[in-house]
Amino acid sequence: MKKLYTLIVVLFTLISSQTTRADEGMWIPALLTDNYSEMQRLGLVLTPDQIYDINKSSMKDAIVRLGSGFCTGEVISSQGLILTNHHCGYSAIQKLSTTTANHLKNGFWAKTKKDELPAGFSVSFLVKIVDITEDILADVTDENRGKLIAEHSSAVRKELSDSGAYAVDIKEMFSGNKYFAYVYETFGDVRLVGTPPESVGKYGGDTDNWMWPRHTGDFSMFRVYASKDNKATKDYAEDNIPYTPKHHLPVSTKGVDKGDFAMIWGFPGSTDRYLSSFGVRNATEIDQPARVKIRRAKLDVYEKYQKRDEAVDLMYAAKHAQVANYWKYFMGQTRGLKRLDIEGKKRGEEAAFDKWVNSGDQARKDKYGNVLSMYKDAYAVYDAKKLAETYWMEAIYGIEFTKYGFGFSRLSSMYAMQAAEKDKDKKVQMQSQIDGMVQRIKASTEGNFKDYYAPIDQEVMVAMLDYYMNDLSADMRPVAFNDMIAKYKGNTVAMAEKLFECSILVDQDRVMKFLDNPSAKKLKKDIGVKFSGIMLDFYLNGIRAMFAEADQKRATADRLYKAALFQMHPDKAFAPDANSSMRFTYGQVLDYSPGDAMQYKHFTTMKGVIEKYQPGDDEFDLPTGYLDVAKSKNYGDYAKEGEDLRICFLTNNDITGGNSGSPVINGNGELIGLAFDGNWEAMSGDIAFEPELQRTISVDIRYVLWCIDKLAGAKHIVDEMTLAR
Ligand code: ARG
C-alpha cells in the first residue's frame, strides 16, 4: 500500500512516448504530462503544476462536481461563487419557485448574500487522484477477481479517506485493466445566487436542444458556504460563511477566435467508445427505439396537463426536461450511429482484432481467442431479452407511483422478516432498523409530493402499462404482475384506477398518517405497495438473474478486448471511457461542415437570438425588456468594438453528459465559456467519436456577463470576479 504515494511521483516524472491527440479523449488529470507537449503546441501557456498539483493550489481546485456527478461547476470568485449551466441548476431553481415567486420563469438575482437561497445539493472538490492499479489487482485471478477487488477497494478507501474527512471514489478504467482512486472533499451548503429567466437559460427549448446553431444563455450561479474556519459542512447552516477557495478561474473578456486553444475540465458521466458491433446493433435496433417511444408517451401526458395549469406546469418542469433531453438524445444517437455505419466500422475493428489474435502465438490465442464468441453469446441473450430491462427502466420506473412505493415495499419486507424472527434481541434490533426506514420515508415524503400531480401519474401509469402489456411477452414480466393484471382482465385503466383509489401512496396526508402510526398489516393490505414490491423484486432478482451469465461474459470480453488493443497499438495513447470522474479534454475553437455543401460558423450572435424570437412561444420567447436592452447595443466590454454580442461558440473538445457546466478554459487558464451541449450530427459521439463532426457547444462567457450586468442589473456579481481584459 505504501506504493501509492511513490507511484504518484513516478507518474509525474514519467516522460511518455505515446502519441496523444487533440479532439478525442477524456483524459485523467493525474496523467496530464502525457498530453502536455501536444497541449503546449496548441497554445497552452500554463505549466503542468499550475494546472494539477496535489500539494499546492492549482487550476483543478476551481473545478467542482455537483452532487454525485450530475453536472460540473467552476469557482469564479474568491468568495466561493460557482458557475454552472441553467439546466444543471434547473431542478434546484424549480424547487425554490412558486407561482407567486417564479424564479424559474422570471429569473432571480440575490441582492445581498443574505438573499441567497439553499440549493439542496452539495459540491465536491478534488483533493487528489491516485493510481491504485497494482494495489487493487495484487494476487487477483479469474477465480477470486470480484471478491479480492472488493477487499482491496475497501482497504484503499480506508487508507485514503483520512478518517472520514474525504470521500474516496474508486474508479475502474478500461473495464478493469486499471484502477484510480479519486479523493474528494464535499461541501453540503450551496446556495442559489442567480439565474436568468428560463426563456434565456433554456432559449430554443427542445427544438434547439442537441443542436447548432444555438442561442441559449445556459447558465446559473451558486455559492459554496463553509464554517467560520473555512471548513466543509455536511449541511446548510445559517451562520456559515462564503467559502474561500484555493483557486478561482479568472474570467476572460478577450473573446475567442477560430483556432484558439481550448480545454474543458469536468465530470463526464459515461461513454461506451469500445462498444462491440453486437452492442451497437442491440442499441440501435432494440434498446433505443423503445426508449424513444416510451419517453414520448410520458411527455405527451405531462404536456397535456402542463398546458392547462401554471402550477402543474411548474411542478413538472424539471421532470419534463429530464425525460425530453434523453428522448431527443436517443433519437439522435440511433440516427447518427446508422448514418455513420458505426456497426460496420466496429465490425471492421473486430476483424482486425481477430486477425491479430490468429497471427500470434498460442499464448495469445489462448488468452484472446474467445473474446468475440463471448460477445456473440452474451448478445444472443441481450437481443432476446434486453427489452425486459429497457421497459422496466423506462416504463415501470417511469411511473412515479412505482418508484415512491419502493421504500414502502422494503418496509413491508422488513416487517415480515421481523415477524419470522424468533430471537427476542434480534427482533428489537430489527425494530430499530424499521424505525430508521420509517424516518427515511418520512424525510422524502414532502419532497415527493411537492412536485406530484396524481392525475398525470395515473395517466402515465396507464400508458406505461399498455406498452408493458403489448410490447413484451409474458416471460419478460414478473409472474406476480401477470397474475395481478389478469384480475382486471388485462384492463390497465381499471387497474390504475384501483391502485390510485385504494393505495396510500398517492396522498400525502394518508402517507403521513400511516408513517405516524405504521403497521405491517396496513402495508400488506395496500395494493399499491404490493404492485411496487413486485416490480422492485423483479428488478433485483428476476432481471439480474436473466442477465447474470451474459453480463459476466461481456465484462470478461470487454477487459480482454481492451488489453488486446493496448498490445496491438503500443504507441497509441488510449483514453478510458467516461465514468463520472474528473477528466480534461483539449482542442481548439473550430467550425464544421454538417453535411454536403454546408458550413457552420463557430459562433452565434445576438442577431440570431432576435431572428429566432417568437413572442408568446413556449421555446422562443424572450423576457420582458430583453429586446430593449439588446437593441440598445450597450455591450460594454462584452463585445469587441464594432462587433455584435457573441452568444455561443464551438470547440472540438470531447465531452458528454455530466460535463454540463464545465469551464472552457484558454491557454492562460482563464474562463472563456461554459460547455452545455453537443451537436446533432455527432450524436453517435458517446459510442464513436467523429473528429470531423463532433463539437462541444458552449455559451460565450461574455454573454453570461452581459446577462448578469446589462440584462439583470446585477453588476455586483460581475464585480466579484477577476476579469482578464
Ligand atoms: N442537451 C443538454 C445536455 O444533455 C441539455 C440541454 C438542456 N436544454 C434543453 N432544452 N432541454 O447536457
XYZ file of C-alpha atoms and ligand atoms in Angstrom, residues 87 202 205-206 209-210 214 218 321 325-326 660 676-677, ligand 1:
26
model
C -30.105 23.156 -16.991
C -33.383 27.405 -21.992
C -36.163 24.558 -25.766
C -36.369 21.023 -27.077
C -31.615 21.089 -27.783
C -28.649 18.991 -29.020
C -27.528 27.741 -30.694
C -27.457 28.241 -20.372
C -36.821 18.468 -19.131
C -33.444 15.602 -23.007
C -32.794 11.884 -23.425
C -22.599 20.197 -18.449
C -23.547 22.858 -22.260
C -24.259 20.611 -25.227
N -28.614 18.501 -24.149
C -28.069 19.115 -22.978
C -27.300 18.117 -22.149
O -27.654 16.973 -22.057
C -29.129 19.658 -22.094
C -29.727 20.867 -22.633
C -30.853 21.350 -21.807
N -31.720 22.156 -22.647
C -32.932 21.770 -23.053
N -33.564 22.458 -23.935
N -33.510 20.705 -22.542
O -26.340 18.456 -21.486
